[in-house]
mmCIF file of C-alpha atoms in Angstrom:
data_model
loop_
_atom_site.group_PDB
_atom_site.id
_atom_site.type_symbol
_atom_site.label_atom_id
_atom_site.label_comp_id
_atom_site.label_asym_id
_atom_site.label_seq_id
_atom_site.Cartn_x
_atom_site.Cartn_y
_atom_site.Cartn_z
ATOM 1 C CA MET A 1 -18.995 8.426 -32.964
ATOM 2 C CA LYS A 2 -19.270 7.575 -36.628
ATOM 3 C CA SER A 3 -16.775 5.434 -38.476
ATOM 4 C CA ARG A 4 -16.441 4.321 -42.028
ATOM 5 C CA GLY A 5 -14.317 2.049 -44.113
ATOM 6 C CA SER A 6 -11.039 2.941 -45.686
ATOM 7 C CA CYS A 7 -11.127 5.666 -48.264
ATOM 8 C CA TRP A 8 -8.052 5.155 -50.402
ATOM 9 C CA SER A 9 -6.905 7.665 -52.973
ATOM 10 C CA ILE A 10 -4.142 6.864 -55.461
ATOM 11 C CA LEU A 11 -2.458 10.028 -56.550
ATOM 12 C CA PRO A 12 -0.117 9.717 -59.531
ATOM 13 C CA PHE A 13 1.986 12.771 -60.209
ATOM 14 C CA LEU A 14 5.095 14.018 -62.055
ATOM 15 C CA GLY A 15 4.838 11.197 -64.579
ATOM 16 C CA PHE A 16 6.002 8.585 -62.042
ATOM 17 C CA SER A 17 4.180 5.576 -60.697
ATOM 18 C CA HIS A 18 4.424 6.876 -57.136
ATOM 19 C CA ALA A 19 1.258 6.878 -55.013
ATOM 20 C CA LEU A 20 -0.041 8.286 -51.744
ATOM 21 C CA LEU A 21 -2.740 6.188 -50.078
ATOM 22 C CA ILE A 22 -4.934 8.142 -47.623
ATOM 23 C CA ASP A 23 -7.220 6.517 -45.046
ATOM 24 C CA ILE A 24 -9.735 8.440 -42.913
ATOM 25 C CA LEU A 25 -10.469 6.114 -39.998
ATOM 26 C CA GLN A 26 -13.407 8.156 -38.615
ATOM 27 C CA ASP A 27 -15.132 11.048 -40.311
ATOM 28 C CA SER A 28 -16.942 12.068 -37.099
ATOM 29 C CA VAL A 29 -15.518 12.207 -33.573
ATOM 30 C CA ASN A 30 -16.762 13.502 -30.219
ATOM 31 C CA GLY A 31 -14.896 15.372 -27.509
ATOM 32 C CA THR A 32 -15.480 16.856 -24.059
ATOM 33 C CA ILE A 33 -14.643 20.309 -22.748
ATOM 34 C CA ASN A 34 -11.154 20.566 -21.175
ATOM 35 C CA HIS A 35 -10.222 17.125 -22.520
ATOM 36 C CA SER A 36 -8.273 15.990 -25.588
ATOM 37 C CA VAL A 37 -9.416 14.301 -28.786
ATOM 38 C CA LEU A 38 -7.577 12.655 -31.669
ATOM 39 C CA LEU A 39 -8.514 13.341 -35.281
ATOM 40 C CA PRO A 40 -7.382 9.993 -36.737
ATOM 41 C CA VAL A 41 -5.788 9.673 -40.152
ATOM 42 C CA SER A 42 -3.345 7.259 -41.733
ATOM 43 C CA TYR A 43 -1.507 7.184 -45.021
ATOM 44 C CA ARG A 44 0.851 4.960 -46.946
ATOM 45 C CA LEU A 45 3.579 5.677 -49.411
ATOM 46 C CA GLN A 46 4.573 3.656 -52.426
ATOM 47 C CA GLU A 47 8.281 3.865 -53.039
ATOM 48 C CA PRO A 48 10.122 5.521 -54.515
ATOM 49 C CA PHE A 49 8.396 8.612 -53.141
ATOM 50 C CA PRO A 50 9.895 12.045 -53.803
ATOM 51 C CA PHE A 51 9.985 14.209 -50.707
ATOM 52 C CA PRO A 52 9.158 16.781 -49.352
ATOM 53 C CA LEU A 53 5.503 16.069 -48.554
ATOM 54 C CA SER A 54 3.386 18.971 -47.230
ATOM 55 C CA ILE A 55 0.438 18.216 -44.896
ATOM 56 C CA GLN A 56 -1.929 20.898 -43.583
ATOM 57 C CA TRP A 57 -4.772 20.872 -41.062
ATOM 58 C CA HIS A 58 -7.494 23.551 -41.401
ATOM 59 C CA PHE A 59 -10.463 24.443 -39.204
ATOM 60 C CA SER A 60 -13.560 25.492 -41.110
ATOM 61 C CA ASN A 61 -14.164 28.438 -38.747
ATOM 62 C CA SER A 62 -10.663 29.859 -39.163
ATOM 63 C CA PRO A 63 -8.996 31.230 -42.311
ATOM 64 C CA ASN A 64 -5.528 30.226 -41.149
ATOM 65 C CA PRO A 65 -4.185 26.654 -41.053
ATOM 66 C CA LEU A 66 -3.910 25.087 -37.602
ATOM 67 C CA THR A 67 -0.645 23.407 -38.437
ATOM 68 C CA THR A 68 1.512 22.797 -41.479
ATOM 69 C CA TYR A 69 4.005 19.940 -41.450
ATOM 70 C CA THR A 70 6.532 19.427 -44.217
ATOM 71 C CA VAL A 71 7.864 15.876 -44.243
ATOM 72 C CA THR A 72 11.427 15.985 -45.529
ATOM 73 C CA ASN A 73 12.336 12.346 -45.023
ATOM 74 C CA CYS A 74 10.698 9.078 -43.936
ATOM 75 C CA SER A 75 11.615 5.439 -43.755
ATOM 76 C CA VAL A 76 8.931 3.278 -45.316
ATOM 77 C CA SER A 77 8.069 -0.229 -44.152
ATOM 78 C CA ALA A 78 7.304 -3.135 -46.479
ATOM 79 C CA GLU A 79 3.591 -2.303 -46.092
ATOM 80 C CA GLY A 80 4.246 1.324 -47.098
ATOM 81 C CA ILE A 81 3.759 2.723 -43.569
ATOM 82 C CA PRO A 82 5.954 5.783 -42.872
ATOM 83 C CA ILE A 83 8.260 5.426 -39.883
ATOM 84 C CA HIS A 84 10.880 7.682 -38.302
ATOM 85 C CA CYS A 85 9.704 10.752 -40.175
ATOM 86 C CA SER A 86 11.445 14.082 -39.868
ATOM 87 C CA GLY A 87 10.466 17.514 -41.089
ATOM 88 C CA ASN A 88 9.419 21.039 -40.187
ATOM 89 C CA ASN A 89 6.269 21.914 -38.283
ATOM 90 C CA PHE A 90 4.513 25.289 -38.177
ATOM 91 C CA ILE A 91 1.675 25.803 -35.675
ATOM 92 C CA HIS A 92 -0.557 28.838 -35.762
ATOM 93 C CA SER A 93 -0.226 31.070 -32.688
ATOM 94 C CA GLU A 94 -3.896 30.488 -31.773
ATOM 95 C CA TYR A 95 -3.195 26.768 -31.326
ATOM 96 C CA GLN A 96 0.259 26.926 -29.743
ATOM 97 C CA GLY A 97 0.390 24.363 -26.934
ATOM 98 C CA ARG A 98 -2.966 22.853 -27.928
ATOM 99 C CA THR A 99 -2.057 20.647 -30.889
ATOM 100 C CA VAL A 100 0.230 17.673 -31.447
ATOM 101 C CA PHE A 101 0.873 16.454 -34.990
ATOM 102 C CA PHE A 102 2.027 12.909 -35.722
ATOM 103 C CA PRO A 103 3.933 12.847 -39.033
ATOM 104 C CA GLU A 104 3.968 9.041 -39.262
ATOM 105 C CA ASN A 105 0.171 8.942 -39.735
ATOM 106 C CA ALA A 106 -0.841 12.632 -40.132
ATOM 107 C CA SER A 107 -3.252 12.452 -37.159
ATOM 108 C CA LEU A 108 -3.850 15.582 -35.080
ATOM 109 C CA LEU A 109 -4.344 15.702 -31.300
ATOM 110 C CA LEU A 110 -6.411 18.631 -30.027
ATOM 111 C CA GLN A 111 -6.004 19.475 -26.350
ATOM 112 C CA ASN A 112 -7.996 21.555 -23.848
ATOM 113 C CA LEU A 113 -11.141 21.427 -25.954
ATOM 114 C CA GLN A 114 -13.727 24.211 -25.896
ATOM 115 C CA LEU A 115 -17.233 24.375 -27.312
ATOM 116 C CA SER A 116 -15.933 26.711 -30.010
ATOM 117 C CA ASP A 117 -13.716 23.877 -31.314
ATOM 118 C CA SER A 118 -16.763 22.089 -32.705
ATOM 119 C CA GLY A 119 -16.808 22.054 -36.489
ATOM 120 C CA VAL A 120 -15.268 20.523 -39.597
ATOM 121 C CA TYR A 121 -11.510 19.903 -39.780
ATOM 122 C CA ASN A 122 -9.828 19.439 -43.138
ATOM 123 C CA ILE A 123 -6.539 17.687 -43.817
ATOM 124 C CA THR A 124 -4.796 18.443 -47.097
ATOM 125 C CA PHE A 125 -1.966 16.501 -48.760
ATOM 126 C CA LYS A 126 -0.310 18.631 -51.445
ATOM 127 C CA VAL A 127 0.937 15.979 -53.916
ATOM 128 C CA PRO A 128 -1.166 17.201 -55.792
ATOM 129 C CA GLN A 129 -3.710 18.682 -53.405
ATOM 130 C CA GLN A 130 -6.116 16.151 -51.913
ATOM 131 C CA THR A 131 -8.384 16.970 -48.968
ATOM 132 C CA ARG A 132 -10.311 14.866 -46.456
ATOM 133 C CA HIS A 133 -12.796 16.015 -43.774
ATOM 134 C CA ILE A 134 -13.464 15.092 -40.128
ATOM 135 C CA THR A 135 -16.314 16.550 -38.065
ATOM 136 C CA LEU A 136 -15.689 17.246 -34.379
ATOM 137 C CA THR A 137 -18.468 17.706 -31.822
ATOM 138 C CA VAL A 138 -17.452 19.090 -28.414
ATOM 139 C CA SER A 139 -19.902 18.775 -25.507
ATOM 140 C CA GLU A 140 -19.966 19.542 -21.816
ATOM 141 C CA PRO A 141 -19.196 16.712 -19.359
ATOM 142 C CA HIS A 142 -22.167 14.765 -18.040
ATOM 143 C CA PHE A 143 -22.320 14.129 -14.307
ATOM 144 C CA ASN A 144 -24.369 11.336 -12.782
ATOM 145 C CA HIS A 145 -26.394 12.827 -9.937
ATOM 146 C CA GLY A 146 -28.181 9.590 -9.089
ATOM 147 C CA ASN A 147 -31.202 7.801 -10.494
ATOM 148 C CA THR A 148 -34.680 9.258 -10.867
ATOM 149 C CA GLY A 149 -35.903 7.391 -7.793
ATOM 150 C CA GLY A 150 -33.861 9.658 -5.550
ATOM 151 C CA GLY A 151 -31.540 6.913 -4.335
ATOM 152 C CA ASN A 152 -27.781 7.199 -4.633
ATOM 153 C CA GLU A 153 -26.134 4.162 -6.096
ATOM 154 C CA MET A 154 -22.874 3.318 -4.396
ATOM 155 C CA ASN A 155 -19.877 1.868 -6.090
ATOM 156 C CA PRO A 156 -19.806 -1.926 -5.441
ATOM 157 C CA PRO A 157 -16.136 -1.928 -4.327
ATOM 158 C CA LEU A 158 -16.966 0.889 -1.893
ATOM 159 C CA VAL A 159 -19.879 -1.118 -0.491
ATOM 160 C CA ILE A 160 -17.609 -4.129 -0.012
ATOM 161 C CA LEU A 161 -14.994 -1.960 1.718
ATOM 162 C CA LEU A 162 -17.584 -0.456 4.061
ATOM 163 C CA GLY A 163 -18.888 -3.937 4.875
ATOM 164 C CA LEU A 164 -15.396 -5.153 5.704
ATOM 165 C CA LEU A 165 -14.746 -2.118 7.901
ATOM 166 C CA ILE A 166 -18.013 -2.594 9.810
ATOM 167 C CA THR A 167 -17.393 -6.328 10.238
ATOM 168 C CA GLY A 168 -13.836 -5.707 11.409
ATOM 169 C CA GLY A 169 -14.999 -3.050 13.871
ATOM 170 C CA LEU A 170 -17.641 -5.327 15.367
ATOM 171 C CA SER A 171 -15.159 -8.185 15.649
ATOM 172 C CA PHE A 172 -12.665 -5.931 17.413
ATOM 173 C CA LEU A 173 -15.372 -4.729 19.813
ATOM 174 C CA LEU A 174 -16.404 -8.304 20.635
ATOM 175 C CA LEU A 175 -12.755 -9.191 21.241
ATOM 176 C CA LEU A 176 -12.385 -6.289 23.669
ATOM 177 C CA LEU A 177 -15.545 -7.349 25.523
ATOM 178 C CA LEU A 178 -14.276 -10.929 25.734
ATOM 179 C CA LEU A 179 -10.938 -9.764 27.117
ATOM 180 C CA PHE A 180 -12.750 -7.544 29.642
ATOM 181 C CA PHE A 181 -14.911 -10.396 30.951
ATOM 182 C CA CYS A 182 -11.915 -12.748 31.082
ATOM 183 C CA CYS A 183 -9.974 -10.218 33.148
ATOM 184 C CA ARG A 184 -12.944 -9.700 35.481
ATOM 185 C CA TRP A 185 -13.364 -13.460 35.900
ATOM 186 C CA HIS A 186 -9.666 -13.967 36.557
ATOM 187 C CA LYS A 187 -9.601 -11.122 39.047
ATOM 188 C CA GLY A 188 -12.661 -12.517 40.861
ATOM 189 C CA ALA A 189 -11.146 -16.029 40.956
ATOM 190 C CA VAL A 190 -7.906 -14.681 42.422
ATOM 191 C CA GLN A 191 -9.815 -12.647 45.002
ATOM 192 C CA GLN A 192 -11.940 -15.647 45.966
ATOM 193 C CA ARG A 193 -8.900 -17.864 46.349
ATOM 194 C CA ARG A 194 -7.173 -15.229 48.426
ATOM 195 C CA THR A 195 -10.213 -15.025 50.701
ATOM 196 C CA ILE A 196 -10.235 -18.802 51.162
ATOM 197 C CA ILE A 197 -6.526 -18.806 52.060
ATOM 198 C CA ILE A 198 -7.049 -16.019 54.599
ATOM 199 C CA LYS A 199 -9.943 -17.880 56.215
ATOM 200 C CA GLN A 200 -7.867 -21.047 56.400
ATOM 201 C CA GLN A 201 -5.010 -19.127 57.983
ATOM 202 C CA GLU A 202 -7.428 -17.691 60.575
ATOM 203 C CA LYS A 203 -8.738 -21.165 61.508
ATOM 204 C CA VAL A 204 -5.295 -22.728 62.124
ATOM 205 C CA PRO A 205 -4.268 -20.550 65.188
ATOM 206 C CA ASN A 206 -7.686 -20.987 66.844
ATOM 207 C CA HIS A 207 -7.341 -24.752 66.574
ATOM 208 C CA GLU A 208 -3.868 -24.658 68.109
ATOM 209 C CA GLU A 209 -5.052 -22.383 70.944
ATOM 210 C CA SER A 210 -7.993 -24.665 71.711
ATOM 211 C CA HIS A 211 -5.645 -27.613 71.654
ATOM 212 C CA MET A 212 -3.350 -25.871 74.116
ATOM 213 C CA GLU A 213 -6.272 -24.859 76.336
ATOM 214 C CA SER A 214 -7.637 -28.379 76.348
ATOM 215 C CA SER A 215 -4.272 -29.866 77.062
ATOM 216 C CA SER A 216 -3.362 -27.403 79.823
ATOM 217 C CA PRO A 217 -5.754 -28.805 82.542
ATOM 218 C CA ARG A 218 -4.649 -32.291 81.772
ATOM 219 C CA THR A 219 -1.061 -31.238 82.297
ATOM 220 C CA VAL A 220 -1.783 -29.525 85.651
ATOM 221 C CA SER A 221 -3.860 -32.438 86.938
ATOM 222 C CA THR A 222 -1.158 -34.798 85.881
ATOM 223 C CA ILE A 223 1.420 -32.770 87.793
ATOM 224 C CA TYR A 224 -0.730 -32.750 90.941
ATOM 225 C CA ALA A 225 -1.369 -36.468 90.623
ATOM 226 C CA ARG A 226 2.318 -37.148 90.378
ATOM 227 C CA ILE A 227 3.031 -34.891 93.395
ATOM 228 C CA GLY A 228 0.359 -36.708 95.404
ATOM 229 C CA ALA A 229 1.768 -40.073 94.435
ATOM 230 C CA ASP A 230 5.265 -39.039 95.427
ATOM 231 C CA THR A 231 4.017 -37.715 98.772
ATOM 232 C CA GLY A 232 2.133 -40.939 99.543
ATOM 233 C CA GLN A 233 5.151 -43.022 98.762
ATOM 234 C CA ARG A 234 7.301 -40.929 101.101
ATOM 235 C CA GLN A 235 4.781 -41.202 103.916
ATOM 236 C CA HIS A 236 4.562 -44.927 103.412
ATOM 237 C CA ARG A 237 8.283 -45.220 103.787
#
């Protein structure tokens, strides 16, 4: 994209000291198919300026003007910049819906570019007639299919996101494994404790039965001893 400095043109006319100052910001611009591009222009007015002011855009490959705007009234700032302009706009049928004209600076927006739009565009101010030129180059979009080494470069934010997802997945898996082993350990501890309680409960009745068995002969012998003692006492009497 080529740019150049201001190109001012003072245009006296009708015997007055009025002037129109034209500035072409870029005399060469680039565009891409199916996109939009702005042909940038700006102008200033020195008051008092007699309206109307006619502005036309032409394409070098077409005999008809793209658009013709007749400025009927404008407010002018202290720096001479037109603001709140009003007027009549005529757009050629071939460019209906594809152009937007900005009366405050005379720039033209071209939309839905095609390769056939490449060429020289002329803007003409008729006070008296003064013309400036802007060259437009339209090209096809360029797609990045990777580097020559055959590797595909990934977007750094995408790499970071994938790393976070992998790290989060591994952490979640480790947490599940930890919960699984904790549950298994808890279940085993409960089962072991239950087994111990059952064994203790089985030992208690056996101890009582052995105690009763061991105490039963003593009780019988004691009864016989007492009967024998009572019988001896009665015989003695």
